[in-house]
PDB file of C-alpha atoms in Angstrom:
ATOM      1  CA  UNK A   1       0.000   0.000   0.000  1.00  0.00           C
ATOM      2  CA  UNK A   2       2.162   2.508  -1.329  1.00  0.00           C
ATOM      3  CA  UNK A   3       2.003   6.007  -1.670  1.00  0.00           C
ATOM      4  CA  UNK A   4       1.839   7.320  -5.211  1.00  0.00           C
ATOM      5  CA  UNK A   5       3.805  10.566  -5.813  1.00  0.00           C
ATOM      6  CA  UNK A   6       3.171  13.122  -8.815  1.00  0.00           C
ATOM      7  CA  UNK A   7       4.009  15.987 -10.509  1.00  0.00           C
ATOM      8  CA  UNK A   8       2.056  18.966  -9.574  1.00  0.00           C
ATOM      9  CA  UNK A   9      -0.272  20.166 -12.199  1.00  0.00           C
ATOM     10  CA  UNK A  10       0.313  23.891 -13.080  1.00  0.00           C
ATOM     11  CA  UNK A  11      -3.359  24.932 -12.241  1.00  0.00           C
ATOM     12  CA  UNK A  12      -4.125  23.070  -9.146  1.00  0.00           C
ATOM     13  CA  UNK A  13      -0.508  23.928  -7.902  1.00  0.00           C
ATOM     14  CA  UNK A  14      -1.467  28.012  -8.247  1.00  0.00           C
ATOM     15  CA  UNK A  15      -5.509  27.359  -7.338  1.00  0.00           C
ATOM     16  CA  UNK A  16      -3.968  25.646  -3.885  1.00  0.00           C
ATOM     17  CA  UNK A  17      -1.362  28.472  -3.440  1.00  0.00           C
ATOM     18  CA  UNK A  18      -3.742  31.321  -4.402  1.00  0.00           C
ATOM     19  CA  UNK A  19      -6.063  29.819  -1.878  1.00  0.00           C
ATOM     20  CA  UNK A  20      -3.628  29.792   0.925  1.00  0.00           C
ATOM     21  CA  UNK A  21      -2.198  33.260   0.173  1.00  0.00           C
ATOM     22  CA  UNK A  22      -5.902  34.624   0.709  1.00  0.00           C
ATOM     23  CA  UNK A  23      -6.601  32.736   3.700  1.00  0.00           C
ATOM     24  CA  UNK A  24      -3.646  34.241   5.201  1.00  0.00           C
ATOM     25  CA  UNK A  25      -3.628  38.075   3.729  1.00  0.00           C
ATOM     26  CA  UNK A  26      -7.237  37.485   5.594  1.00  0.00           C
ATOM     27  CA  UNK A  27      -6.059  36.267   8.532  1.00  0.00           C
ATOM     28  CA  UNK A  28      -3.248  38.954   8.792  1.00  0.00           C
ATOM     29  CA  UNK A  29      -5.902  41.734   7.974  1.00  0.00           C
ATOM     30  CA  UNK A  30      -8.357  40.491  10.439  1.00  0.00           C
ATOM     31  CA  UNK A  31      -5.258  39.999  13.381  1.00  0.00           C
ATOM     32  CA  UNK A  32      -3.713  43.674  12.989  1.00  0.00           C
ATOM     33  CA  UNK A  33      -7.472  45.307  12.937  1.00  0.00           C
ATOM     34  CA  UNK A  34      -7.984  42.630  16.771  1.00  0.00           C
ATOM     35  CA  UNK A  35      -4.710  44.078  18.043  1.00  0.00           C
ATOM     36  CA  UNK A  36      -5.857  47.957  16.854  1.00  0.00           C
ATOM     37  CA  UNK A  37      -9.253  47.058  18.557  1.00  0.00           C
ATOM     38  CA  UNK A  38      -8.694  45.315  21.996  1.00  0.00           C
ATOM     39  CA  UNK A  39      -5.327  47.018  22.479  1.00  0.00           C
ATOM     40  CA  UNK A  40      -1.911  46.002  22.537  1.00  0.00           C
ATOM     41  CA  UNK A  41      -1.615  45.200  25.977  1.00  0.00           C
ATOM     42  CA  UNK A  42      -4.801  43.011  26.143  1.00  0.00           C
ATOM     43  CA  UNK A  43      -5.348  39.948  27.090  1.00  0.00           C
ATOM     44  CA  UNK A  44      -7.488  39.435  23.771  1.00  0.00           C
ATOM     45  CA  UNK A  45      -4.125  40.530  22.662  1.00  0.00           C
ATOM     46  CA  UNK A  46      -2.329  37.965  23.855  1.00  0.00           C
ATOM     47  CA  UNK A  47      -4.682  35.398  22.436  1.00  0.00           C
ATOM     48  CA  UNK A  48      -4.532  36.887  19.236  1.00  0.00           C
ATOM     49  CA  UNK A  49      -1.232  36.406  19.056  1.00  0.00           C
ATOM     50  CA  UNK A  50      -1.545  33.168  20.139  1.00  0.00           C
ATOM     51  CA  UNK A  51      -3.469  32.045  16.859  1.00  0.00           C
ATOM     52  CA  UNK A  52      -1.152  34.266  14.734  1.00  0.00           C
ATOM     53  CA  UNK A  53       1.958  31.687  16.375  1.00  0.00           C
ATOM     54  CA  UNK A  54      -0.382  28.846  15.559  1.00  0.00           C
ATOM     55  CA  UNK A  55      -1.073  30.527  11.705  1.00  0.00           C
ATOM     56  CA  UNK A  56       2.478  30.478  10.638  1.00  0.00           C
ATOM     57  CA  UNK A  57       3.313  27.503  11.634  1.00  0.00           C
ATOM     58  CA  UNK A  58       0.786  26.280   9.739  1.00  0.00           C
ATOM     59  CA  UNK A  59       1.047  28.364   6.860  1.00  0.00           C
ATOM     60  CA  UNK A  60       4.892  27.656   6.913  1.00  0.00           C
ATOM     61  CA  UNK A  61       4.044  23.827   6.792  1.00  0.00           C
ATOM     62  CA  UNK A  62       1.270  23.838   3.366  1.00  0.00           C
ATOM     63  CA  UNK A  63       4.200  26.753   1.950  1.00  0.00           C
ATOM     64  CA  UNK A  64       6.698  23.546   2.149  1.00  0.00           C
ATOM     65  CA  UNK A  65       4.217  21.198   0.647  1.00  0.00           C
ATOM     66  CA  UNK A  66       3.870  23.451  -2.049  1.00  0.00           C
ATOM     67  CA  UNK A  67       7.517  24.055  -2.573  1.00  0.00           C
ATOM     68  CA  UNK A  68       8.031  20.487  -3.678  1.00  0.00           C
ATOM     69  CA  UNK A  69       7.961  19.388  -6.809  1.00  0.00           C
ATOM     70  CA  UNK A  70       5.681  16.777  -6.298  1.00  0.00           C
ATOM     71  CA  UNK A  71       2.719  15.635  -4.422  1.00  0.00           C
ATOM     72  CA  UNK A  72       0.724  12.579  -2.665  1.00  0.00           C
ATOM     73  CA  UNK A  73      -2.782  11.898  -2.290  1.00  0.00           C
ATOM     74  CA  UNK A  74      -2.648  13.835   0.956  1.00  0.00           C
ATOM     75  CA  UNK A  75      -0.767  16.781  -0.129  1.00  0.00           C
ATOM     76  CA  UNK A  76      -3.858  18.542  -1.316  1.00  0.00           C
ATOM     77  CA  UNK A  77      -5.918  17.391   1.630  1.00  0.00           C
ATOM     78  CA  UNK A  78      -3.618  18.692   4.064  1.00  0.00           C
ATOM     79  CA  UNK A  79      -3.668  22.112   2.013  1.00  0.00           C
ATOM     80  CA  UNK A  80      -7.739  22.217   2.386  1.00  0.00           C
ATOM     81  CA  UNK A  81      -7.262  21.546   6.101  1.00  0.00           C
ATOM     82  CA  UNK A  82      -4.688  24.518   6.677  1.00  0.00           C
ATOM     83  CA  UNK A  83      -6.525  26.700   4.310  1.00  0.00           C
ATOM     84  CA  UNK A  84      -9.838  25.813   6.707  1.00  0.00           C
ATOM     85  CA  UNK A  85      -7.955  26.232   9.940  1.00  0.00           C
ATOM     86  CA  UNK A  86      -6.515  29.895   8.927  1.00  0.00           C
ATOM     87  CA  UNK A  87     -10.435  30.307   8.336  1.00  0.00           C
ATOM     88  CA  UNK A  88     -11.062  29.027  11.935  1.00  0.00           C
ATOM     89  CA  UNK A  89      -8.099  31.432  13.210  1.00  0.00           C
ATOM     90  CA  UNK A  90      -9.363  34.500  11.976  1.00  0.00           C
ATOM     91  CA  UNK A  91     -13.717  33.786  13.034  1.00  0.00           C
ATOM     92  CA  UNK A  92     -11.930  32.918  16.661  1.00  0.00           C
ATOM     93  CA  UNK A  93      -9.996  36.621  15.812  1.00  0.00           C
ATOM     94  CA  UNK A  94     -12.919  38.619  15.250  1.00  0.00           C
ATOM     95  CA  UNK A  95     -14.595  37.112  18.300  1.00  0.00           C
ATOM     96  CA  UNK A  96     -12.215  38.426  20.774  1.00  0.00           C
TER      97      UNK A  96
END
């Protein structure tokens, strides 16, 4: 049961990275309007950055799956799933 590894194709390759970029120019917009709202010295501050931490880690991790050459079944999956959790980040944002 192996894993089968391909090329990425041009168009999903930008579709997946255009998606990604969004999700986090939203999440960055959405974080610096938090910290301008609650203050910098807030605990909704603190949270805030918190989920900005947790963002780049994840956005650093789908940034290296898109910087190979190639892809697995998962790859794409585990795009969606970042993508969704940046999402998550920034509704948990504008609720502080």
């Amino acid at each position: 049961m192996g894993t089968e590894v391909e090329v990425w194709a041009p168009a999903q390759h930008d579709r997946y990275r255009r998606a990604l970029d969004q999700a986090w120019d939203e999440f960055e917009d959405d974080y610096y309007a938090t910290i301008r709202r609650v203050g910098l010295k807030s605990m909704a501050a603190v949270h805030a950055k918190r989920y900005r931490e947790r963002g780049r880690m994840i956005k650093s991790m789908a940034d290296g799956l898109l910087a190979k050459r190639t892809r697995t079944e998962e790859t794409p999956e585990a795009i969606r799933k970042a993508v969704a959790e940046l999402t998550q980040f920034r509704r948990s944002l504008n609720e502080l």
